[in-house]
Amino acid sequence: MRDVAAEAGVALATVSRVLNDAPGVHPETAERVRRAVEATGFRRNEIARRLRSGRETATIGLLVEDLGNPFHSALAAGVEAVARRHSTSVVIASCGEDPSVEQDAVLGLCERRVDGLVVVPAGDDHTYLRDELAAGMQMVFVDRPAVGIAVDEVVSDNRRGARLAVEHLLAAGHRRIGVVTDRESIWTHGERVAGYRDAMAAAGAPARAEWVAAGNRTPAEAEEATRSLLTRTEATATALFTTNNRMTVGALGALRTSPGVALVGFDDFELADRLTPPVTVLTNDAYALGTTAAEVLFARIAGDRRQPQRTVLRGSLRVRGSGEIPPPEE
Amino acid sequence: MRDVAAEAGVALATVSRVLNDAPGVHPETAERVRRAVEATGFRRNEIARRLRSGRETATIGLLVEDLGNPFHSALAAGVEAVARRHSTSVVIASCGEDPSVEQDAVLGLCERRVDGLVVVPAGDDHTYLRDELAAGMQMVFVDRPAVGIAVDEVVSDNRRGARLAVEHLLAAGHRRIGVVTDRESIWTHGERVAGYRDAMAAAGAPARAEWVAAGNRTPAEAEEATRSLLTRTEATATALFTTNNRMTVGALGALRTSPGVALVGFDDFELADRLTPPVTVLTNDAYALGTTAAEVLFARIAGDRRQPQRTVLRGSLRVRGSGEIPPPEE
DNA sequence: TTGTAAGCGTTATCAA
DNA sequence: TTGATAACGCTTACAA
């Protein structure tokens, strides 16, 4: 910038004024400065700019589990779309379900002095954010709630959605319904399994422990778990509820060799309607979770100081075929 | 930081030393400073830190078309994974195939003084980056080449891949092969259509202009285009080559009402093997494009000053069924 | 309308 | 081992 000022024969302040379209600069001077900017190939340093003005960084942080999971990438796309409308950049970090990586990544974003944070948490203790919160950092938790701090949250109605899904299977006549799920310690999965139990209990159907195949971290593990769920010698499940898109993909693998088993999955996914049979799902709009969370965050950044809110997004059943397969005759 | 220094009764310089684990600080003093940091809830300002040291920002920029497209989110996941290994954050921007948004976003990232850029370009003129390049900004173009500037590039072997895909259809006996593609002005699609023409010409099969359904921007448009390709009254195509995963998804929609048409798609996608028939594809590893591009970029950041290189990643045919459907008897 | 100078929160250089 | 102090590149009172 000094070079520009020298080139144009003006003071730094004048260059700054021209760069910021500040009023009260002689058009001729401004023109001279602009030519100098061209000549020197000058690009202003956003970093320094923001430092001095103590202004917002026009950046928000986003933490997701894994961009390779379509649920998380759709959520990220939603956040990014809203951020772009607010002329704000998004720094994305992923933590792969590891709470310590979550903490490092989130605190790293705070040190970068982002204006706010959208967090899909992996851990179950967020008290490490208390200082940041007290210092005025804005944050919204999405998909899963925050533990130990009071912040805005945007989540799905997991328990009700799961209940609807399982009730749908019960309505088709199933009584022996298995669940394929990730670790139940993950809030969403825990809630969805609870919804399953709700539905079973309400129908007077016993929810046997051995029908809950939990702890599957990947589609491959889900496939394997499904296979053993379906090859039990007694009280074999005739229908399955899968608690997210990863579990559904895994279960579908196992079903290729065990057709005739009904399936309802949590999370819609591309091509669900092209499979044989098409897959009935309880929709869970990741893009909407992302846009909603980002909108809540920008409202906070703009000065909203109300009590933290929890926003709940409801999914609905999308009937396609796999969930309407009746149980075999006994 | 002043507060911390006051609290601990030391100078700012000492606080800085402790924060950076610099040698030559009395353990007792260090301890006192650390307690003061605790007490004041101090978090250092990464922005200011980097300003002074003129050091790298430990941030790279990534521009993609659309995070909602699994190809781009997988690519982003690859970049992010490598960046994390280098303790570097990733600022993601998406431009949705709009060259002017690309330019604004990329220049915005430069102003932020990122250490480098991974760009999936939308436009076909990148001379606007000349100044940045001259100023030492490191950048790698991925999936599509840069135009007007000499920079590192990581691309797929599109033309050869497309040729392989179409040769596979020719080998199954097809002569009337249609192409469903996005705008041919997009380099990847242009190359893939060229590969199609190569294969057809080599086989002595006429590549009729009306078999090239171009300009489809979405799966919905691709579906519509496929439908009209298959309902022509004369010289109807008996096989299809789709030039990316979006086109394939669209074409599959149309094929539900026109079974028996062979299909090979460019880009593998989840569940391709679960469809009926399973979809034969030419793989195009987006995650690998991302990791490779990021590795090239970090090598540059680390000081590699060789001539810009083009790295070409090869895909291969994954035979699953849809591409082996023979043409109907005439 | 323009220039001078202080300061943003750090780090780095020197001297003590 | 510690402390003053200049500097990073910019913005912004305030003065001219």
XYZ file of C-alpha atoms (C1' of nucleotides) in Angstrom:
692
model
C 0.000 0.000 0.000
C 2.975 2.211 0.632
C 4.081 1.594 -2.923
C 0.688 2.624 -4.185
C 0.768 5.799 -2.133
C 4.244 6.616 -3.424
C 3.272 5.831 -7.001
C 0.221 8.064 -6.787
C 2.018 10.688 -4.766
C -0.533 10.676 -1.944
C -0.700 9.579 1.678
C -1.641 6.097 2.819
C -4.873 7.446 4.213
C -5.963 8.590 0.804
C -5.241 5.227 -0.714
C -7.291 3.645 2.035
C -10.144 6.036 1.345
C -10.180 5.220 -2.340
C -10.048 1.506 -1.618
C -13.039 1.805 0.675
C -15.004 4.158 -1.548
C -14.958 6.635 1.307
C -16.578 9.981 0.561
C -14.602 13.162 0.208
C -11.897 12.203 -2.234
C -11.288 14.289 -5.297
C -12.279 12.211 -8.340
C -9.005 13.049 -10.009
C -6.986 11.876 -7.018
C -9.080 8.757 -6.788
C -8.386 8.040 -10.425
C -4.682 8.509 -9.879
C -4.748 6.117 -6.965
C -6.669 3.547 -8.942
C -4.096 3.689 -11.699
C -1.359 3.230 -9.141
C -3.177 0.204 -7.773
C -3.238 -1.251 -11.271
C 0.380 -0.424 -11.893
C 1.668 -1.998 -8.703
C -0.653 -5.009 -8.865
C -1.695 -4.227 -5.348
C -4.146 -6.437 -3.444
C -5.162 -5.333 -0.050
C -4.530 -7.548 2.904
C -7.895 -8.529 4.307
C -6.206 -9.857 7.426
C -4.598 -6.579 8.405
C -7.729 -4.720 7.462
C -9.870 -6.678 9.837
C -7.309 -6.539 12.577
C -7.319 -2.794 12.760
C -11.028 -2.266 12.397
C -11.752 -4.910 15.006
C -14.521 -5.738 12.634
C -16.054 -9.052 11.791
C -13.911 -11.431 9.819
C -16.739 -12.251 7.390
C -15.936 -15.875 8.026
C -17.808 -18.594 9.842
C -16.553 -21.990 10.857
C -18.295 -25.248 10.080
C -17.488 -28.542 11.706
C -18.893 -31.737 10.251
C -18.125 -35.371 10.719
C -17.202 -36.336 7.184
C -17.671 -34.521 3.892
C -17.729 -37.879 2.163
C -21.068 -38.665 3.795
C -23.831 -37.210 1.623
C -25.751 -36.162 4.717
C -22.882 -34.006 5.887
C -21.990 -32.629 2.481
C -25.614 -31.619 1.889
C -25.645 -29.930 5.272
C -22.432 -28.136 4.365
C -23.910 -27.075 1.039
C -26.842 -25.540 2.932
C -24.569 -23.617 5.256
C -22.413 -22.436 2.391
C -25.389 -21.206 0.379
C -26.644 -19.032 3.231
C -23.130 -17.815 4.002
C -22.653 -16.750 0.415
C -25.826 -14.677 0.607
C -24.214 -12.946 3.582
C -20.922 -12.439 1.720
C -19.267 -14.655 4.259
C -16.702 -17.404 3.775
C -16.923 -20.807 5.354
C -13.985 -22.619 6.881
C -14.807 -26.293 6.930
C -13.231 -28.795 9.241
C -14.155 -32.414 9.643
C -13.566 -34.500 12.714
C -14.688 -38.012 11.849
C -16.658 -38.664 15.054
C -13.586 -38.055 17.181
C -14.398 -35.757 20.128
C -10.805 -34.671 20.628
C -10.450 -33.716 16.981
C -13.733 -31.846 17.354
C -12.369 -29.847 20.250
C -9.088 -29.022 18.543
C -10.824 -28.031 15.339
C -13.472 -25.896 17.024
C -11.002 -24.089 19.261
C -8.773 -23.590 16.252
C -11.648 -21.911 14.460
C -12.213 -19.691 17.489
C -8.571 -18.610 17.467
C -9.047 -17.653 13.858
C -11.671 -15.288 15.178
C -14.481 -16.467 12.975
C -17.723 -14.550 13.448
C -19.585 -17.689 14.378
C -19.631 -21.450 14.362
C -21.931 -24.117 12.993
C -21.098 -27.370 14.732
C -22.201 -30.927 14.120
C -20.729 -32.209 17.364
C -18.991 -35.529 17.761
C -18.408 -35.347 21.505
C -20.782 -35.204 24.407
C -19.170 -32.509 26.491
C -18.927 -28.977 25.223
C -17.995 -27.189 28.386
C -14.660 -26.439 26.737
C -16.570 -23.763 24.845
C -17.718 -21.866 27.926
C -14.953 -19.277 27.713
C -15.587 -18.690 24.029
C -19.272 -18.318 24.696
C -18.587 -15.847 27.478
C -16.285 -13.961 25.129
C -19.209 -13.552 22.770
C -18.528 -16.206 20.165
C -21.766 -17.084 18.402
C -22.490 -20.748 17.757
C -25.227 -23.022 16.572
C -25.218 -26.764 17.047
C -26.907 -28.742 14.345
C -28.140 -32.320 14.000
C -27.125 -33.028 17.586
C -27.493 -30.940 20.749
C -24.788 -29.278 22.782
C -23.978 -30.726 26.172
C -23.071 -28.499 29.093
C -23.626 -25.165 27.373
C -26.743 -23.276 26.383
C -26.624 -22.480 22.671
C -28.925 -22.495 19.680
C -29.652 -25.909 18.269
C -31.227 -27.127 15.067
C -32.140 -30.793 15.147
C -34.468 -33.274 13.527
C -37.408 -34.812 15.304
C -35.558 -38.098 15.483
C -37.633 -39.934 18.019
C -40.961 -39.119 16.408
C -39.556 -39.850 12.941
C -38.261 -43.225 14.034
C -41.599 -44.007 15.651
C -43.418 -43.184 12.407
C -41.035 -45.381 10.446
C -41.465 -48.358 12.757
C -45.231 -47.854 13.028
C -45.302 -48.102 9.265
C -43.671 -51.516 9.455
C -46.003 -52.579 12.245
C -48.972 -51.490 10.141
C -47.762 -53.791 7.372
C -48.137 -56.640 9.851
C -44.577 -57.012 11.095
C -43.942 -57.885 14.737
C -40.322 -58.949 14.601
C -38.548 -55.785 13.592
C -34.780 -55.408 13.734
C -32.793 -52.198 14.009
C -29.441 -51.537 12.376
C -27.764 -48.609 14.038
C -24.468 -46.902 14.736
C -23.279 -46.459 18.311
C -26.265 -45.677 20.496
C -24.114 -43.167 22.335
C -24.449 -40.894 19.300
C -27.471 -38.803 20.176
C -29.304 -39.131 16.885
C -28.954 -42.893 16.860
C -29.962 -43.165 20.504
C -33.082 -41.111 19.846
C -33.982 -43.133 16.805
C -33.611 -46.404 18.674
C -35.758 -44.904 21.441
C -38.393 -44.074 18.821
C -38.239 -47.661 17.666
C -38.807 -48.859 21.232
C -41.687 -46.398 21.640
C -43.429 -47.779 18.580
C -42.867 -51.382 19.559
C -44.096 -50.819 23.103
C -47.173 -48.950 21.910
C -48.021 -51.873 19.648
C -47.463 -54.402 22.396
C -44.695 -55.988 20.347
C -41.690 -57.124 22.327
C -38.523 -55.252 21.335
C -36.003 -57.975 21.937
C -32.487 -56.867 22.680
C -31.010 -59.164 20.049
C -32.923 -57.321 17.355
C -30.944 -54.179 18.006
C -27.721 -54.434 16.028
C -25.789 -51.430 17.288
C -22.273 -50.103 17.013
C -21.911 -50.184 13.248
C -19.564 -47.438 12.135
C -19.570 -48.066 8.410
C -21.843 -49.429 5.715
C -19.661 -52.534 5.658
C -20.186 -53.136 9.366
C -23.897 -52.489 8.960
C -24.031 -55.019 6.153
C -22.359 -57.634 8.269
C -24.620 -56.903 11.237
C -27.686 -57.109 9.049
C -26.574 -60.427 7.692
C -26.277 -61.936 11.133
C -29.591 -60.367 12.162
C -31.259 -62.150 9.273
C -29.589 -65.514 9.664
C -30.511 -66.114 13.279
C -32.118 -69.475 13.700
C -34.952 -68.368 15.937
C -37.143 -65.276 16.040
C -35.569 -63.901 12.894
C -36.567 -60.346 12.060
C -38.935 -59.947 9.134
C -38.404 -56.208 8.814
C -35.627 -53.697 9.406
C -35.364 -50.131 10.520
C -32.031 -48.495 9.676
C -31.074 -45.371 11.590
C -29.245 -43.375 8.928
C -28.220 -43.420 5.296
C -24.975 -45.295 6.033
C -26.850 -48.062 7.830
C -29.386 -48.225 5.023
C -26.692 -48.643 2.381
C -25.155 -51.437 4.422
C -28.454 -53.207 5.041
C -29.306 -53.036 1.347
C -26.130 -54.951 0.656
C -27.223 -57.757 2.924
C -30.743 -57.756 1.507
C -29.465 -58.699 -1.925
C -29.074 -62.211 -0.590
C -32.140 -62.037 1.664
C -34.941 -60.537 -0.378
C -38.442 -60.279 1.001
C -37.386 -58.458 4.138
C -39.119 -55.111 4.638
C -36.997 -52.002 5.213
C -37.570 -48.421 6.233
C -34.559 -46.163 6.526
C -33.955 -42.888 8.303
C -32.570 -40.292 5.801
C -33.583 -40.049 2.202
C -30.851 -40.580 -0.380
C -30.331 -40.197 -4.077
C -31.496 -43.172 -6.155
C -33.578 -44.567 -3.271
C -36.468 -44.609 -5.719
C -34.487 -46.477 -8.386
C -33.643 -49.524 -6.317
C -35.562 -52.773 -6.393
C -37.707 -52.472 -4.421
C -37.611 -48.675 -4.090
C -36.663 -47.773 -0.555
C -39.215 -46.313 1.821
C -37.594 -43.678 4.020
C -38.245 -41.160 6.703
C -36.891 -37.982 5.141
C -34.305 -35.943 6.985
C -33.412 -32.839 5.050
C -29.717 -32.212 5.640
C -29.644 -29.192 3.325
C -32.472 -27.616 5.327
C -30.685 -28.353 8.593
C -27.692 -26.504 7.154
C -29.604 -23.483 5.873
C -31.658 -23.215 9.051
C -28.623 -23.417 11.290
C -26.803 -20.801 9.219
C -29.797 -18.488 9.322
C -30.034 -18.785 13.088
C -26.313 -18.055 13.295
C -26.495 -14.965 11.096
C -29.409 -13.673 13.136
C -27.194 -13.956 16.207
C -24.296 -12.275 14.457
C -26.666 -9.496 13.474
C -27.432 -8.932 17.131
C -30.242 -11.287 18.148
C -29.823 -11.754 21.909
C -32.837 -13.810 22.848
C -32.612 -16.995 24.838
C -31.003 -19.860 22.914
C -33.623 -21.726 20.952
C -33.969 -25.282 19.792
C -35.412 -25.548 16.300
C -36.835 -28.929 15.393
C -37.245 -29.971 11.777
C -39.725 -32.711 11.048
C -39.288 -35.381 8.466
C -42.008 -37.378 6.831
C -42.481 -40.844 5.505
C -41.789 -41.341 1.823
C -43.533 -44.553 0.855
C -41.800 -46.298 -2.024
C -42.132 -50.031 -1.654
C -39.501 -51.560 0.587
C -41.446 -50.664 3.720
C -44.686 -52.195 2.502
C -43.464 -55.739 2.005
C -45.654 -57.911 4.241
C -44.217 -60.470 6.642
C -44.004 -64.026 5.312
C -46.856 -66.381 6.197
C -45.904 -68.364 9.258
C -2.695 -10.307 26.148
C -2.005 -7.110 28.021
C -4.358 -8.319 30.729
C -2.466 -11.571 30.973
C 0.837 -9.755 31.249
C -0.548 -7.501 33.961
C -2.090 -10.426 35.823
C 1.176 -12.337 35.763
C 3.263 -9.269 36.370
C 5.440 -9.770 33.298
C 5.977 -8.121 29.948
C 4.028 -8.925 26.805
C 7.105 -10.475 25.304
C 7.241 -13.050 28.055
C 3.623 -13.961 27.610
C 4.275 -14.424 23.918
C 7.248 -16.643 24.683
C 5.230 -18.862 26.974
C 2.415 -19.104 24.441
C 4.860 -20.222 21.787
C 6.831 -22.570 24.010
C 9.872 -20.489 23.226
C 13.049 -21.545 25.023
C 14.595 -19.507 27.752
C 11.694 -18.876 30.070
C 11.990 -19.672 33.736
C 9.608 -22.553 34.500
C 8.184 -20.650 37.431
C 7.451 -17.590 35.321
C 5.931 -19.755 32.649
C 3.687 -21.340 35.218
C 2.593 -17.947 36.472
C 1.774 -16.852 32.951
C -0.176 -20.002 32.290
C -2.255 -19.406 35.377
C -2.909 -15.854 34.257
C -4.025 -17.167 30.863
C -6.474 -19.440 32.650
C -7.699 -16.688 34.915
C -8.339 -14.199 32.154
C -9.790 -16.753 29.752
C -7.373 -15.500 27.162
C -7.330 -16.860 23.609
C -4.700 -15.603 21.309
C -5.684 -13.872 18.123
C -4.449 -15.979 15.258
C -5.108 -13.107 12.851
C -2.824 -10.642 14.569
C -0.274 -13.340 15.085
C -0.004 -14.075 11.425
C -0.010 -10.440 10.500
C 3.095 -9.692 12.439
C 5.056 -12.756 11.564
C 4.189 -12.359 7.891
C 3.973 -16.078 8.137
C 1.692 -18.453 6.354
C -1.942 -18.300 7.296
C -2.200 -22.086 7.602
C -5.251 -21.833 5.414
C -5.879 -22.872 1.854
C -8.825 -21.982 -0.310
C -10.925 -24.483 -2.218
C -13.336 -23.590 -4.956
C -15.805 -26.196 -6.175
C -18.910 -26.064 -8.262
C -21.429 -27.489 -5.847
C -20.967 -29.318 -2.556
C -24.301 -31.023 -3.138
C -22.774 -32.953 -6.042
C -21.128 -36.103 -4.657
C -18.243 -35.702 -7.088
C -17.397 -32.301 -5.684
C -17.968 -33.195 -2.055
C -15.717 -36.237 -2.417
C -13.076 -34.033 -3.993
C -13.460 -31.579 -1.117
C -13.153 -34.417 1.386
C -9.867 -35.407 -0.245
C -8.492 -31.887 -0.066
C -9.619 -31.508 3.526
C -8.001 -34.769 4.586
C -4.609 -33.749 3.219
C -4.963 -30.242 4.634
C -5.665 -31.656 8.067
C -2.448 -33.680 7.883
C -0.695 -30.363 7.253
C -2.517 -28.647 10.137
C -4.123 -26.361 7.638
C -7.698 -25.125 7.441
C -9.745 -25.115 4.288
C -11.986 -22.258 3.246
C -14.536 -23.643 0.848
C -16.432 -21.599 -1.670
C -18.763 -22.849 -4.335
C -19.577 -21.092 -7.552
C -22.184 -23.207 -9.283
C -20.609 -23.121 -12.759
C -20.752 -19.325 -12.862
C -17.429 -17.872 -14.063
C -18.040 -14.479 -12.482
C -18.784 -16.047 -9.126
C -15.625 -18.099 -9.584
C -13.565 -14.969 -10.115
C -15.056 -13.107 -7.155
C -14.649 -16.093 -4.873
C -11.077 -16.846 -5.922
C -9.937 -13.232 -5.657
C -11.684 -13.017 -2.297
C -9.667 -15.995 -1.115
C -6.498 -14.308 -2.337
C -7.321 -11.163 -0.364
C -7.678 -13.377 2.671
C -4.064 -14.280 2.017
C -4.539 -18.008 1.950
C -1.334 -19.968 1.469
C -2.666 -21.573 -1.677
C -5.661 -22.380 -3.775
C -7.255 -25.547 -5.104
C -9.603 -24.563 -7.891
C -12.179 -26.521 -9.833
C -12.688 -23.784 -12.406
C -16.007 -22.839 -13.892
C -14.724 -20.246 -16.349
C -12.425 -20.509 -19.306
C -10.235 -17.487 -18.764
C -7.981 -17.296 -15.751
C -5.801 -14.400 -16.760
C -7.347 -12.496 -13.867
C -5.013 -14.539 -11.695
C -1.811 -13.338 -13.350
C -1.078 -10.735 -10.707
C -1.695 -13.181 -7.889
C 0.555 -15.700 -9.545
C 3.273 -13.092 -9.984
C 2.848 -12.174 -6.327
C 3.640 -15.758 -5.430
C 0.213 -17.204 -4.736
C 0.336 -20.965 -5.139
C -2.498 -22.646 -6.962
C -3.508 -25.977 -8.379
C -6.347 -26.462 -10.821
C -8.167 -29.733 -10.535
C -10.596 -31.657 -12.737
C -10.316 -28.963 -15.404
C -7.276 -27.086 -16.729
C -6.445 -23.436 -16.299
C -6.702 -21.171 -19.319
C -4.251 -18.363 -19.890
C -1.939 -19.092 -16.982
C 0.646 -21.774 -16.350
C -0.156 -23.584 -13.121
C -0.216 -27.117 -11.784
C -3.163 -29.181 -12.893
C -4.615 -32.480 -11.781
C -7.105 -33.911 -14.203
C -8.629 -37.208 -15.264
C -7.853 -38.892 -18.522
C -11.274 -37.965 -19.812
C -10.849 -38.596 -23.490
C -9.263 -41.991 -23.064
C -11.798 -42.961 -20.386
C -14.692 -42.000 -22.589
C -13.200 -43.935 -25.447
C -12.898 -47.035 -23.269
C -16.490 -46.662 -22.150
C -17.830 -46.319 -25.678
C -15.590 -49.093 -27.003
C -17.154 -51.308 -24.379
C -20.594 -50.572 -25.804
C -19.315 -51.115 -29.338
C -17.852 -54.439 -28.265
C -21.299 -55.482 -27.050
C -22.514 -54.980 -30.611
C -23.979 -51.497 -30.413
C -23.615 -49.134 -33.354
C -26.200 -46.520 -32.503
C -24.840 -45.014 -29.320
C -26.234 -41.833 -27.803
C -24.448 -39.421 -25.493
C -26.071 -37.504 -22.667
C -23.871 -34.622 -21.636
C -23.757 -31.225 -19.988
C -22.616 -28.183 -21.943
C -19.810 -29.214 -24.252
C -18.083 -25.957 -23.414
C -17.225 -27.461 -20.034
C -13.831 -28.982 -20.657
C -14.477 -32.366 -19.062
C -17.676 -32.855 -21.026
C -16.080 -31.681 -24.242
C -13.232 -34.154 -23.785
C -15.574 -36.982 -23.005
C -17.689 -36.298 -26.058
C -14.450 -36.189 -28.072
C -13.551 -39.587 -26.640
C -16.944 -40.850 -27.740
C -16.311 -39.560 -31.252
C -12.839 -41.154 -31.258
C -14.287 -44.548 -30.419
C -17.097 -44.278 -32.922
C -14.765 -43.177 -35.678
C -12.274 -45.935 -34.914
C -15.088 -48.466 -35.174
C -16.346 -46.981 -38.400
C -19.683 -46.239 -36.756
C -21.239 -42.945 -37.716
C -21.529 -40.563 -34.748
C -24.677 -38.763 -35.780
C -25.146 -35.279 -34.401
C -28.654 -36.034 -33.175
C -27.262 -38.696 -30.864
C -25.406 -36.102 -28.858
C -27.844 -34.667 -26.335
C -25.852 -31.787 -24.877
C -26.506 -28.834 -22.628
C -28.134 -30.666 -19.736
C -27.426 -28.837 -16.511
C -29.295 -31.064 -14.092
C -30.356 -34.687 -13.722
C -33.896 -33.583 -14.582
C -32.757 -32.052 -17.863
C -30.667 -35.133 -18.578
C -33.677 -37.330 -17.961
C -35.786 -35.322 -20.366
C -33.046 -35.337 -22.987
C -32.605 -39.080 -22.635
C -36.292 -39.604 -23.061
C -36.366 -37.757 -26.336
C -33.202 -39.531 -27.463
C -34.949 -42.854 -26.940
C -38.273 -41.966 -28.469
C -36.973 -40.827 -31.822
C -38.773 -42.556 -34.604
C -35.742 -43.350 -36.720
C -32.233 -44.420 -35.886
C -33.017 -44.650 -32.213
C -30.005 -45.191 -29.981
C -29.674 -48.653 -28.484
C -27.034 -47.648 -25.953
C -26.070 -44.581 -23.980
C -22.894 -43.016 -22.724
C -23.431 -40.468 -19.949
C -20.654 -37.988 -19.273
C -20.876 -37.607 -15.508
C -22.737 -38.833 -12.471
C -25.461 -36.168 -12.823
C -26.150 -37.242 -16.385
C -26.165 -40.895 -15.365
C -28.719 -40.288 -12.624
C -30.935 -38.471 -15.103
C -30.595 -41.127 -17.780
C -31.435 -43.854 -15.280
C -34.721 -42.085 -14.620
C -35.623 -42.246 -18.281
C -34.516 -45.872 -18.550
C -37.133 -46.963 -16.060
C -39.669 -46.619 -18.842
C -37.273 -47.778 -21.573
C -35.540 -50.887 -20.270
C -33.200 -52.871 -22.460
C -31.051 -49.901 -23.373
C -27.366 -50.335 -22.520
C -25.634 -47.679 -20.430
C -22.099 -46.842 -19.414
C -21.559 -43.798 -17.250
C -18.543 -41.655 -16.526
C -18.019 -41.402 -12.726
C -18.695 -44.184 -10.271
C -21.358 -43.552 -7.651
C -22.651 -45.144 -4.490
C -25.285 -47.813 -5.071
C -24.363 -48.169 -8.747
C -23.978 -51.878 -8.031
C -27.385 -52.157 -6.352
C -29.468 -50.929 -9.260
C -31.225 -53.177 -11.742
C -29.263 -53.719 -13.821
C -26.123 -52.706 -11.934
C -24.518 -49.783 -13.693
C -21.273 -50.204 -15.601
C -19.094 -47.137 -15.165
C -15.765 -45.642 -15.985
C -14.421 -44.778 -12.549
C -13.276 -41.262 -11.830
C -11.915 -40.999 -8.332
C -12.903 -37.566 -7.052
C -11.366 -38.174 -3.635
C -8.044 -39.019 -5.290
C -8.236 -35.909 -7.457
C -8.677 -33.931 -4.238
C -5.843 -35.564 -2.323
C -3.490 -35.388 -5.299
C -4.230 -31.728 -5.946
C -3.738 -30.891 -2.277
C -0.452 -32.773 -2.183
C 0.828 -30.917 -5.223
C -0.226 -27.664 -3.592
C 1.523 -28.410 -0.304
C 4.673 -29.347 -2.181
C 4.558 -25.901 -3.805
C 3.927 -24.211 -0.489
C 6.892 -26.109 0.911
C 9.063 -24.569 -1.784
C 8.842 -26.736 -4.885
C 9.693 -24.407 -7.779
C 9.781 -26.723 -10.729
C 7.846 -26.085 -13.906
C 4.080 -26.437 -13.471
C 3.039 -30.020 -14.026
C -0.093 -31.668 -15.274
C -0.936 -34.839 -13.381
C -3.338 -37.164 -15.116
C -5.335 -39.735 -13.160
C -6.655 -42.697 -15.067
C -9.983 -44.327 -14.461
C -10.945 -47.831 -15.397
C -14.006 -49.670 -16.510
C -16.082 -51.267 -13.814
C -18.231 -53.859 -15.513
C -21.505 -54.440 -13.699
C -24.243 -55.243 -16.172
C -25.834 -52.194 -17.717
C -23.058 -51.810 -20.237
C -23.229 -55.413 -21.414
C -26.843 -55.409 -22.544
C -26.752 -56.372 -26.236
C -28.574 -54.393 -28.890
C -32.035 -55.690 -29.813
C -32.258 -57.984 -32.831
C -33.137 -55.961 -35.879
C -9.875 17.444 0.150
C -5.738 15.585 2.043
C -2.083 14.346 5.469
C -0.320 12.863 10.116
C -0.186 9.688 13.503
C -2.086 6.405 16.708
C -3.410 1.921 17.214
C -5.411 -3.110 16.227
C -2.851 -7.884 18.902
C 0.777 -10.121 18.061
C 6.080 -11.383 17.305
C 10.977 -10.282 16.922
C 15.001 -7.652 17.875
C 17.619 -5.827 20.702
C 19.426 -4.437 25.223
C 19.359 -5.038 30.117
C 15.956 -14.935 31.774
C 13.317 -10.854 31.003
C 11.693 -6.255 29.260
C 11.130 -2.249 25.940
C 10.026 -1.292 21.596
C 9.519 -1.462 16.663
C 7.058 -3.479 13.251
C 3.304 -6.218 10.410
C -0.512 -3.558 6.785
C -4.179 -1.471 7.374
C -8.123 2.073 9.261
C -9.529 6.205 11.431
C -9.571 10.304 14.411
C -7.975 14.562 14.097
C -5.406 18.244 12.164
C -4.111 20.924 8.274
